[in-house]
CSV table of C-alpha atoms in Angstrom, one decimal:
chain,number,residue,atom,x,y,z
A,1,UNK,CA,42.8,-1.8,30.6
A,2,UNK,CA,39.6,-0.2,31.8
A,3,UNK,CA,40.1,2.7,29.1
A,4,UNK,CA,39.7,0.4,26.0
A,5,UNK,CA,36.8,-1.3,27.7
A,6,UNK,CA,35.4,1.9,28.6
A,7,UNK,CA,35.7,3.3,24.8
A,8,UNK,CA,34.3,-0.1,23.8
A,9,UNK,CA,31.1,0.2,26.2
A,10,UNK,CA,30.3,4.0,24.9
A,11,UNK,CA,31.0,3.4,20.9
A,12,UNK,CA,28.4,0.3,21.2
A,13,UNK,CA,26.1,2.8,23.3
A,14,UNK,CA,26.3,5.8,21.1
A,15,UNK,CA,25.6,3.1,17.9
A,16,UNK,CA,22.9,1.4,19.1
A,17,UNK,CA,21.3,5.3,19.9
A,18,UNK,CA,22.1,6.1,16.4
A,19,UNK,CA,20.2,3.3,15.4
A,20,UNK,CA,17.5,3.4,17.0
A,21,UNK,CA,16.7,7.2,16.4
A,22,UNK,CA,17.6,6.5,12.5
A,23,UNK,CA,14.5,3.9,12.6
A,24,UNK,CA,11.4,5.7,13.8
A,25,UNK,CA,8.8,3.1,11.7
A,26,UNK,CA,10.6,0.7,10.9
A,27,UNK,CA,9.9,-2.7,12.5
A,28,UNK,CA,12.5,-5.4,14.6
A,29,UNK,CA,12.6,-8.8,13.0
A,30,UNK,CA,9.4,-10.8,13.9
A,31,UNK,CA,7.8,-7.8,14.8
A,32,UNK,CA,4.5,-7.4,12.8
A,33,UNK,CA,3.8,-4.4,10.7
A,34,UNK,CA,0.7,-2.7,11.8
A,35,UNK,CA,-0.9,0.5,10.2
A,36,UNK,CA,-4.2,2.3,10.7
A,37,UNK,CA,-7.2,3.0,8.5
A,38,UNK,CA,-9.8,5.2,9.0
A,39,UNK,CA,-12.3,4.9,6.6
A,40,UNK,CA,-14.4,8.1,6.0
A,41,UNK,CA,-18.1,7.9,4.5
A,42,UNK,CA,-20.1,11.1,4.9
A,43,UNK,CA,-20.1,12.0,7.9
A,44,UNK,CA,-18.9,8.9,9.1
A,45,UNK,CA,-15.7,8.2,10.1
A,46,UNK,CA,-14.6,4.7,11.7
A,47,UNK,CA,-10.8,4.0,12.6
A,48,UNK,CA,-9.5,0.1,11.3
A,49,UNK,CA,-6.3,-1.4,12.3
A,50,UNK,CA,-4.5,-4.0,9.9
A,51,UNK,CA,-1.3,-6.3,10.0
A,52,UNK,CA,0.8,-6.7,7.0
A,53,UNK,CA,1.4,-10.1,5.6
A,54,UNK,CA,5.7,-10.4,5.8
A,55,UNK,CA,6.3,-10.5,1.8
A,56,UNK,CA,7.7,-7.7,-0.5
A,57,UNK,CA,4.9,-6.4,-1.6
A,58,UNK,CA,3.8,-5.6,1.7
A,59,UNK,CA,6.9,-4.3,2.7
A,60,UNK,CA,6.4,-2.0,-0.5
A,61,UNK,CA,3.1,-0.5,0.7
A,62,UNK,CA,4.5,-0.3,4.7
A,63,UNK,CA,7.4,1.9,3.0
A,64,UNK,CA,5.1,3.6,0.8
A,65,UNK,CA,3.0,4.6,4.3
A,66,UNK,CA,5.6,5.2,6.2
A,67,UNK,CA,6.3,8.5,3.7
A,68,UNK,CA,3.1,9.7,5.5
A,69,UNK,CA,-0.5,9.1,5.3
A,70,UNK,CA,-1.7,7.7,2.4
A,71,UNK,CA,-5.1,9.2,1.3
A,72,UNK,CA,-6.8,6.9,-1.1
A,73,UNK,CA,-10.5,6.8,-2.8
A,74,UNK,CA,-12.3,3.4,-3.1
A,75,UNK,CA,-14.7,2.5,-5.0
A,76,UNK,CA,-17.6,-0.2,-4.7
A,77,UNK,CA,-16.9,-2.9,-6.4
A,78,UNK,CA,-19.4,-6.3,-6.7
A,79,UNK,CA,-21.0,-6.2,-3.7
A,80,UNK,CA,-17.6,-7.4,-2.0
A,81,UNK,CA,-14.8,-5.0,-1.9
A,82,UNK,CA,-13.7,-1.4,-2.0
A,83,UNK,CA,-11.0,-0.8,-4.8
A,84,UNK,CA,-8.5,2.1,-5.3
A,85,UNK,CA,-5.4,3.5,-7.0
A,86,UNK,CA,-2.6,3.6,-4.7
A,87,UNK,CA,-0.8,6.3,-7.4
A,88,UNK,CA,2.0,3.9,-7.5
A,89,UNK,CA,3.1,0.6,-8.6
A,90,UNK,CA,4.5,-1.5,-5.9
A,91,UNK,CA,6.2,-5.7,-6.2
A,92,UNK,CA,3.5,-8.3,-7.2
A,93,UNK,CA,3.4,-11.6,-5.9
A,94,UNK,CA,0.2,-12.7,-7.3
A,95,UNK,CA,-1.5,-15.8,-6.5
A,96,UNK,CA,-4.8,-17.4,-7.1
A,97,UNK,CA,-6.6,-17.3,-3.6
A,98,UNK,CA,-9.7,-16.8,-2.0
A,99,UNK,CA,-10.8,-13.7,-0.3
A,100,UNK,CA,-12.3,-13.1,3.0
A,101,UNK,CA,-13.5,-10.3,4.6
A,102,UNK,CA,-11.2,-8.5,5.9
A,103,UNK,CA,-8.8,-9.0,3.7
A,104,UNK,CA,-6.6,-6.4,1.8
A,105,UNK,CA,-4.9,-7.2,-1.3
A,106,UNK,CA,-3.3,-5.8,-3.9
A,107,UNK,CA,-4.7,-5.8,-7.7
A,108,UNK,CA,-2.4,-5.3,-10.8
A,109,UNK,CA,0.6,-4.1,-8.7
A,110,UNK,CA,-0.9,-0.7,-8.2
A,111,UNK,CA,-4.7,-0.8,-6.7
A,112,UNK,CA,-5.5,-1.8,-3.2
A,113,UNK,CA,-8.4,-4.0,-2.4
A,114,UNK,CA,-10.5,-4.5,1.0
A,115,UNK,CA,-12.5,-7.0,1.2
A,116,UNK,CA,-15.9,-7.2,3.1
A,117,UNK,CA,-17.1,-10.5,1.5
A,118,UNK,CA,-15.8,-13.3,-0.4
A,119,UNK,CA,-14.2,-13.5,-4.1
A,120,UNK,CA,-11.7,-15.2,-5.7
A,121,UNK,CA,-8.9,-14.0,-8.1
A,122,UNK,CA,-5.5,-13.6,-8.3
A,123,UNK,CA,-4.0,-10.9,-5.9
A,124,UNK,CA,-0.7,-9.7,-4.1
A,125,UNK,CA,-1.7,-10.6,-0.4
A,126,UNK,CA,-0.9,-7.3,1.9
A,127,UNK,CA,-2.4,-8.1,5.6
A,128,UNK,CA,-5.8,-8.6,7.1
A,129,UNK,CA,-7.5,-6.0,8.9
A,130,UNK,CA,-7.5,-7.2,12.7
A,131,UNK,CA,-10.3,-8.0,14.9
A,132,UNK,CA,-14.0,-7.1,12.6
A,133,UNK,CA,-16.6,-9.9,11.9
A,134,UNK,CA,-17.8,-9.7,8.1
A,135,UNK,CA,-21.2,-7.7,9.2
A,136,UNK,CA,-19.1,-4.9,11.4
A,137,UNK,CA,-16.9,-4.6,7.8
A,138,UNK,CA,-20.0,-4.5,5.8
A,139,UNK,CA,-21.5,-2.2,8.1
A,140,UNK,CA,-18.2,0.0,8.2
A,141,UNK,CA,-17.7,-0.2,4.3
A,142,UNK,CA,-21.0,0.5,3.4
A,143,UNK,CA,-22.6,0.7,0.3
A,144,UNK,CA,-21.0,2.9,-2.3
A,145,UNK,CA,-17.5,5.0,-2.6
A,146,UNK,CA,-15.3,5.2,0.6
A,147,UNK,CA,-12.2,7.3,1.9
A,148,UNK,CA,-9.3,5.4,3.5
A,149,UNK,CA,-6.3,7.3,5.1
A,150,UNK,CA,-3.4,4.7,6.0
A,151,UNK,CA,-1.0,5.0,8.7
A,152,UNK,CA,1.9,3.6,9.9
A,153,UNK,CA,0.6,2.8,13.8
């Protein structure tokens, strides 16, 4: 009796390791996606964190950085946001909705967004960057064209 019992106990033990080790980034159920973002302007460099909203098309993106950093140029754009091409199309679930800062959306399936003011539009939400008033975003964004490097945290 103890044999089958024993058998059982390591199986489930060398499983559950297999698991584990086969799922480096990925997250537990309920467990928020987080990534990093450090945005780069001249010589100025200033490390973001962000947590992903639970739909596909953020899902898409966390996949998409969990490949390896994601180097992406944004742009000024309005007076409001930094735009980019993400260099690949990802799942849309558009909805009209108004920004705020912080937020980061995704335009057109394949350009990511972050906001440092307010607009509205119709956008794929992917997460809010954590913890930054609207004039420490402004101040971090700047005026002009921006770096950002995301990061699966």
């Amino acid at each position: 009796m103890k044999k089958p019992i024993l058998f059982l106990l390591t199986f489930l033990f060398v499983s559950l390791s297999c698991s584990a080790a086969g799922e480096k980034h990925s997250t537990q159920k309920g467990e928020a996606m987080k990534i990093q973002i450090q945005i780069q302007r001249g010589s100025e460099s200033h490390k973001l964190t962000a947590t992903l909203e639970d739909n596909s098309s953020a899902k898409a993106f966390y996949a998409l950085v969990q490949k390896g950093p994601l180097t992406v140029n944004l742009n000024e754009y309005g007076g409001f946001e930094k735009v980019g091409s993400l260099g690949a199309s990802l799942p849309r679930s558009d909805r009209q909705t108004a920004t705020k800062a912080g937020d980061i959306m995704l335009y057109q399936g394949n350009q990511i967004t972050i906001f440092y003011s307010n607009n509205s539009w119709s956008y794929s939400p992917l997460g809010k960057i954590d913890g930054m008033t609207q004039a420490e975003l402004k101040s971090v964004l700047g005026k002009g064209d921006v770096t950002a490097v995301f990061e699966v945290m």
